[in-house]
Amino acid sequence: MSNTNKKAPARTMDLVERSLARRYGAEKRFRFYGVISVVIGVLALALLFWEIFSAGLGGFRQTHIQLTLKFDPDVLEIADARDARQVQNGNFEGVVRAALAERFPAVLDRGGRRDLNGILSIGAAFDLRDKLVDEPELLGQTRTYWLLADDDVDTYYKSLREGNAFTARTSEARQVWIQELIDGGELRTQFNTRLFTSGDSSEPEMAGILGAVVGSLLTLLVTFILSFPIGVAAAVYLEEYAPRNRFTDFIEVNISNLAAVPSIIFGLLGLAIFIGLFGMPRSIPLVGGLVLTLMTLPTIIISSRNAIKAVPPSIREAALGIGASKMQMILHHVLPLAMPGMLTGAIIGMAQALGETAPLLMIGMVAFIMDVPNGISDPATVLPVQIFLWSDSPERAFVERTSAAIMVLLAFLVCMNTLAVWLRKRLERRW
Amino acid sequence: MKKILLALACATSAFAAGSAVANSRDHIMIVGSSTVFPFSKVVAERFSLKTGMKAPKVEPTGTGGGFKEFCKGVGVGTPDIANASRRIKDSEFKSCQENGVKDIVEVFIGYDGIVIANSKKSEAMNLTRRDLFLALAKVVPDPKGGENLVPNPYKTWKDVNPALPAKPISVMGPPPTSGTRDAFVELGMEGGCKSFPWIAALDKSDNARYKAICHGVREDGAFIEAGENDNLIVRKLSENANLLGIFGFSFLDQNADVVNAARVDGQEPTFESISDGSYPVSRPLYFYVKKAHVGVIPGIEPFLEEFTSERAWGDEGYLAEKGMIPMSSERRKDVAGSVKKLESMSM
């Protein structure tokens, strides 16, 4: 001390001032690190969105071709359009072929004809069948429709518009026909309604996510109906009734552990118990829901317990003080006050369950299922599984549909998380 | 709260009702190979659209996993059809028999080719199976000669074969769980492995060692496992001109604008060369039908009929369109005939 005194009068103020620049610098850097971290996060998200949106927007459009068709009873081999069996077996492909032959009369050889017929999807013929079922009077009449184009045509047309035509699967003759159709305004893209109204298909142009969306909803319904009451009841018991001892500590640790178990383990468990032991069928939303219940239970229990803990003891005591029983206190006061917190936890758990594929792999929900499920015991698949299956398909046209399906899944997730945030903001009380 | 309890009770009984449905089934259940999966699902779809029956459920479990489910027994809870990218093994057939799955109809449907390809940015390779073995095996015969093995020393394709370019060996392929990998190893690498007479002799004397030599893939980074997603491999190839990828023929067919397939033993992978067997790395595809379920589960017979129709598996059929390589027309007639009679197989 005496040394410093000799050299300069060391006032605290001087010391502070000398270090001030350094401290401001440190402060700035500290804030900067935070900003950088946020920017990295936002950039990663923006990159993901850009990647998915740029690839997926095309998936919402589908190429259609305009054709004038004659519902010729002789070609269709249908005498009575009200006879379901006759219509079922009708030769609608023949009608489409005849219409194409009329549109391109110059194509006469067999190979060329076959190539020509391939520019329309096989779905076109089945669409015509549906039209005839809806309107039996069409038999014998001539109409003009926009028909579904084949996925190769779709890919070719879209790549052509972008200036980098993909010609490997489109013969030169086809390219000429397509150009002719484009010039005549008989080929265009329309909104891809099938993407939202039909189940899976092996033909990209006919594939939709409705089956997967319904499967996801059914699975989540089962999960919610089971996991929410069980989770809340467990949380109430653990918070309000259970004595604090080693045994409850043990349970508490295990619940936290369960929350960290990889989800595929729950799938194995589901396979062994629900399918192996109880003999339930594979691939149904009921089993999927049960497995996901096991997975989301810890999340719901933990968040419900936190919500119950946040209810001030004074409210409990006041209720007990005016003569309420413990059950009345819980049902009339604690649960209503904790409900927003518990619901938020449940929604976040559901959002997690919605994005899960690994446990469903084990119980057979990773499958090609064309029909839209009607109930919890019909075979079904879920959205993320549908995305996985499409991303694994060789067809080019599935690439953009995969991204389109991801966009739908993201939309669902964003909605659920927004709902959770909104519930918290709206209903949460502060004491 | 009472309402909630009531709702819960209703839900529980609904589940009980749901699980009671398990003793009948109105759709065909198909499991097995993920290679056959795309072909199986097209037929499933056409069959359903045409007949108006419920579409079969097709689950890509892998060939081995499929047989495991298939051979569990007879009953609505077990699959009706197992797809396979190889023939059923003796052990699998035996396990089927033990579990009461006595009569099985074997259906040979066509071929699948496995291609080795690189980006269009570089030239197509001209490989032999011996090159493939030397470039990708874990241990190779000592380049100095003699009958001893050394860990794979080759770094570039030129080291393997002076006729090849001096590019580093870097090949992306499927993991060991994949049927494509099995087939590549057995048909491609083992083919090259056998070209060393002293290793080929081991097949008889010390089969385990022979398998270890011929089927062992190097783990020093030259072979990159890519997961079971062939699309991913194709995408990586377009980004890196030096990389080679191994995947199924249907992916080549769909991505002919970005990748070049290598010739193997001088043969280019095309429909024709795979179909007549001159392209060496191709494998047969099958499916197996549980005879006891025919007539019990609705739709199996019409499904078989659809699958074995010219419209489906013929030279111009929709399966060829999806990348399956058809058999000769005589062979198709033969198989279709025996399927029609539901002849059970024997081993």
PDB file of C-alpha atoms in Angstrom, chain A residues 37-151:
ATOM      1  CA  SER A  37     -26.122 -16.997 -30.993  1.00  0.00           C
ATOM      2  CA  VAL A  38     -29.573 -15.662 -31.818  1.00  0.00           C
ATOM      3  CA  VAL A  39     -28.491 -14.883 -35.384  1.00  0.00           C
ATOM      4  CA  ILE A  40     -27.103 -18.414 -35.838  1.00  0.00           C
ATOM      5  CA  GLY A  41     -30.378 -19.869 -34.622  1.00  0.00           C
ATOM      6  CA  VAL A  42     -32.455 -17.644 -36.866  1.00  0.00           C
ATOM      7  CA  LEU A  43     -30.208 -18.335 -39.862  1.00  0.00           C
ATOM      8  CA  ALA A  44     -30.472 -22.098 -39.356  1.00  0.00           C
ATOM      9  CA  LEU A  45     -34.253 -21.795 -39.223  1.00  0.00           C
ATOM     10  CA  ALA A  46     -34.324 -19.518 -42.268  1.00  0.00           C
ATOM     11  CA  LEU A  47     -32.120 -21.963 -44.182  1.00  0.00           C
ATOM     12  CA  LEU A  48     -34.393 -24.854 -43.270  1.00  0.00           C
ATOM     13  CA  PHE A  49     -37.489 -22.931 -44.318  1.00  0.00           C
ATOM     14  CA  TRP A  50     -35.876 -21.704 -47.519  1.00  0.00           C
ATOM     15  CA  GLU A  51     -34.730 -25.210 -48.416  1.00  0.00           C
ATOM     16  CA  ILE A  52     -38.144 -26.717 -47.770  1.00  0.00           C
ATOM     17  CA  PHE A  53     -40.198 -23.910 -49.286  1.00  0.00           C
ATOM     18  CA  SER A  54     -38.123 -23.601 -52.432  1.00  0.00           C
ATOM     19  CA  ALA A  55     -38.368 -27.352 -53.018  1.00  0.00           C
ATOM     20  CA  GLY A  56     -41.917 -27.801 -51.861  1.00  0.00           C
ATOM     21  CA  LEU A  57     -43.939 -25.007 -53.421  1.00  0.00           C
ATOM     22  CA  GLY A  58     -44.069 -26.945 -56.696  1.00  0.00           C
ATOM     23  CA  GLY A  59     -45.738 -29.790 -54.839  1.00  0.00           C
ATOM     24  CA  PHE A  60     -48.872 -27.726 -54.395  1.00  0.00           C
ATOM     25  CA  ARG A  61     -49.322 -27.486 -58.169  1.00  0.00           C
ATOM     26  CA  GLN A  62     -50.104 -30.367 -60.479  1.00  0.00           C
ATOM     27  CA  THR A  63     -50.051 -30.495 -64.264  1.00  0.00           C
ATOM     28  CA  HIS A  64     -53.366 -31.175 -65.981  1.00  0.00           C
ATOM     29  CA  ILE A  65     -54.191 -31.799 -69.630  1.00  0.00           C
ATOM     30  CA  GLN A  66     -57.407 -30.730 -71.302  1.00  0.00           C
ATOM     31  CA  LEU A  67     -59.178 -33.363 -73.368  1.00  0.00           C
ATOM     32  CA  THR A  68     -62.556 -33.745 -74.991  1.00  0.00           C
ATOM     33  CA  LEU A  69     -63.975 -37.155 -74.178  1.00  0.00           C
ATOM     34  CA  LYS A  70     -66.960 -39.103 -75.302  1.00  0.00           C
ATOM     35  CA  PHE A  71     -68.566 -41.393 -72.746  1.00  0.00           C
ATOM     36  CA  ASP A  72     -69.238 -43.939 -75.470  1.00  0.00           C
ATOM     37  CA  PRO A  73     -71.313 -46.836 -74.090  1.00  0.00           C
ATOM     38  CA  ASP A  74     -69.737 -49.224 -76.604  1.00  0.00           C
ATOM     39  CA  VAL A  75     -66.173 -48.388 -75.607  1.00  0.00           C
ATOM     40  CA  LEU A  76     -67.037 -48.353 -71.912  1.00  0.00           C
ATOM     41  CA  GLU A  77     -69.047 -51.586 -72.188  1.00  0.00           C
ATOM     42  CA  ILE A  78     -71.629 -50.011 -69.912  1.00  0.00           C
ATOM     43  CA  ALA A  79     -75.285 -50.287 -70.836  1.00  0.00           C
ATOM     44  CA  ASP A  80     -76.710 -48.817 -67.650  1.00  0.00           C
ATOM     45  CA  ALA A  81     -74.702 -46.175 -65.790  1.00  0.00           C
ATOM     46  CA  ARG A  82     -76.734 -46.795 -62.632  1.00  0.00           C
ATOM     47  CA  ASP A  83     -75.500 -50.365 -62.336  1.00  0.00           C
ATOM     48  CA  ALA A  84     -72.592 -50.084 -59.916  1.00  0.00           C
ATOM     49  CA  ARG A  85     -70.987 -53.328 -61.069  1.00  0.00           C
ATOM     50  CA  GLN A  86     -70.963 -52.348 -64.721  1.00  0.00           C
ATOM     51  CA  VAL A  87     -69.483 -48.944 -63.919  1.00  0.00           C
ATOM     52  CA  GLN A  88     -66.843 -50.552 -61.715  1.00  0.00           C
ATOM     53  CA  ASN A  89     -65.643 -52.698 -64.605  1.00  0.00           C
ATOM     54  CA  GLY A  90     -66.094 -50.046 -67.289  1.00  0.00           C
ATOM     55  CA  ASN A  91     -63.277 -49.525 -69.760  1.00  0.00           C
ATOM     56  CA  PHE A  92     -62.575 -45.881 -68.911  1.00  0.00           C
ATOM     57  CA  GLU A  93     -58.996 -46.206 -70.087  1.00  0.00           C
ATOM     58  CA  GLY A  94     -60.413 -46.966 -73.520  1.00  0.00           C
ATOM     59  CA  VAL A  95     -62.301 -43.660 -73.480  1.00  0.00           C
ATOM     60  CA  VAL A  96     -59.168 -41.760 -72.525  1.00  0.00           C
ATOM     61  CA  ARG A  97     -57.172 -43.535 -75.231  1.00  0.00           C
ATOM     62  CA  ALA A  98     -59.782 -42.809 -77.856  1.00  0.00           C
ATOM     63  CA  ALA A  99     -59.770 -39.130 -76.876  1.00  0.00           C
ATOM     64  CA  LEU A 100     -55.969 -38.951 -77.068  1.00  0.00           C
ATOM     65  CA  ALA A 101     -55.987 -40.688 -80.452  1.00  0.00           C
ATOM     66  CA  GLU A 102     -58.469 -38.128 -81.686  1.00  0.00           C
ATOM     67  CA  ARG A 103     -56.366 -35.256 -80.373  1.00  0.00           C
ATOM     68  CA  PHE A 104     -53.188 -36.604 -82.000  1.00  0.00           C
ATOM     69  CA  PRO A 105     -54.442 -38.398 -85.108  1.00  0.00           C
ATOM     70  CA  ALA A 106     -50.957 -38.536 -86.648  1.00  0.00           C
ATOM     71  CA  VAL A 107     -49.755 -41.101 -84.119  1.00  0.00           C
ATOM     72  CA  LEU A 108     -50.585 -44.486 -85.583  1.00  0.00           C
ATOM     73  CA  ASP A 109     -47.926 -47.040 -84.661  1.00  0.00           C
ATOM     74  CA  ARG A 110     -48.343 -49.194 -81.575  1.00  0.00           C
ATOM     75  CA  GLY A 111     -45.263 -47.982 -79.708  1.00  0.00           C
ATOM     76  CA  GLY A 112     -46.150 -44.355 -80.349  1.00  0.00           C
ATOM     77  CA  ARG A 113     -49.698 -44.913 -79.152  1.00  0.00           C
ATOM     78  CA  ARG A 114     -48.458 -46.485 -75.961  1.00  0.00           C
ATOM     79  CA  ASP A 115     -46.103 -43.578 -75.397  1.00  0.00           C
ATOM     80  CA  LEU A 116     -48.967 -41.159 -76.027  1.00  0.00           C
ATOM     81  CA  ASN A 117     -51.304 -42.910 -73.592  1.00  0.00           C
ATOM     82  CA  GLY A 118     -48.626 -42.583 -70.939  1.00  0.00           C
ATOM     83  CA  ILE A 119     -48.852 -38.801 -70.761  1.00  0.00           C
ATOM     84  CA  LEU A 120     -51.998 -39.128 -68.690  1.00  0.00           C
ATOM     85  CA  SER A 121     -52.057 -40.612 -65.213  1.00  0.00           C
ATOM     86  CA  ILE A 122     -53.886 -43.884 -64.630  1.00  0.00           C
ATOM     87  CA  GLY A 123     -55.848 -41.808 -62.143  1.00  0.00           C
ATOM     88  CA  ALA A 124     -57.489 -39.957 -65.042  1.00  0.00           C
ATOM     89  CA  ALA A 125     -59.534 -43.035 -65.966  1.00  0.00           C
ATOM     90  CA  PHE A 126     -60.626 -43.568 -62.369  1.00  0.00           C
ATOM     91  CA  ASP A 127     -61.599 -39.906 -62.091  1.00  0.00           C
ATOM     92  CA  LEU A 128     -63.886 -40.388 -65.081  1.00  0.00           C
ATOM     93  CA  ARG A 129     -65.436 -43.379 -63.358  1.00  0.00           C
ATOM     94  CA  ASP A 130     -66.200 -41.226 -60.316  1.00  0.00           C
ATOM     95  CA  LYS A 131     -67.720 -38.581 -62.567  1.00  0.00           C
ATOM     96  CA  LEU A 132     -70.005 -41.145 -64.163  1.00  0.00           C
ATOM     97  CA  VAL A 133     -71.041 -42.476 -60.768  1.00  0.00           C
ATOM     98  CA  ASP A 134     -71.992 -38.942 -59.701  1.00  0.00           C
ATOM     99  CA  GLU A 135     -73.766 -38.135 -62.950  1.00  0.00           C
ATOM    100  CA  PRO A 136     -75.140 -41.225 -64.681  1.00  0.00           C
ATOM    101  CA  GLU A 137     -76.657 -39.005 -67.432  1.00  0.00           C
ATOM    102  CA  LEU A 138     -73.131 -38.466 -68.807  1.00  0.00           C
ATOM    103  CA  LEU A 139     -73.267 -41.832 -70.567  1.00  0.00           C
ATOM    104  CA  GLY A 140     -73.205 -41.216 -74.312  1.00  0.00           C
ATOM    105  CA  GLN A 141     -72.337 -37.523 -73.965  1.00  0.00           C
ATOM    106  CA  THR A 142     -69.203 -35.612 -74.906  1.00  0.00           C
ATOM    107  CA  ARG A 143     -67.497 -33.400 -72.365  1.00  0.00           C
ATOM    108  CA  THR A 144     -64.248 -31.477 -71.971  1.00  0.00           C
ATOM    109  CA  TYR A 145     -62.257 -32.038 -68.814  1.00  0.00           C
ATOM    110  CA  TRP A 146     -58.892 -31.156 -67.339  1.00  0.00           C
ATOM    111  CA  LEU A 147     -57.358 -34.553 -66.676  1.00  0.00           C
ATOM    112  CA  LEU A 148     -54.514 -35.531 -64.399  1.00  0.00           C
ATOM    113  CA  ALA A 149     -51.141 -35.749 -66.188  1.00  0.00           C
ATOM    114  CA  ASP A 150     -48.559 -38.440 -65.461  1.00  0.00           C
ATOM    115  CA  ASP A 151     -45.812 -37.582 -62.964  1.00  0.00           C
TER     116      ASP A 151
END
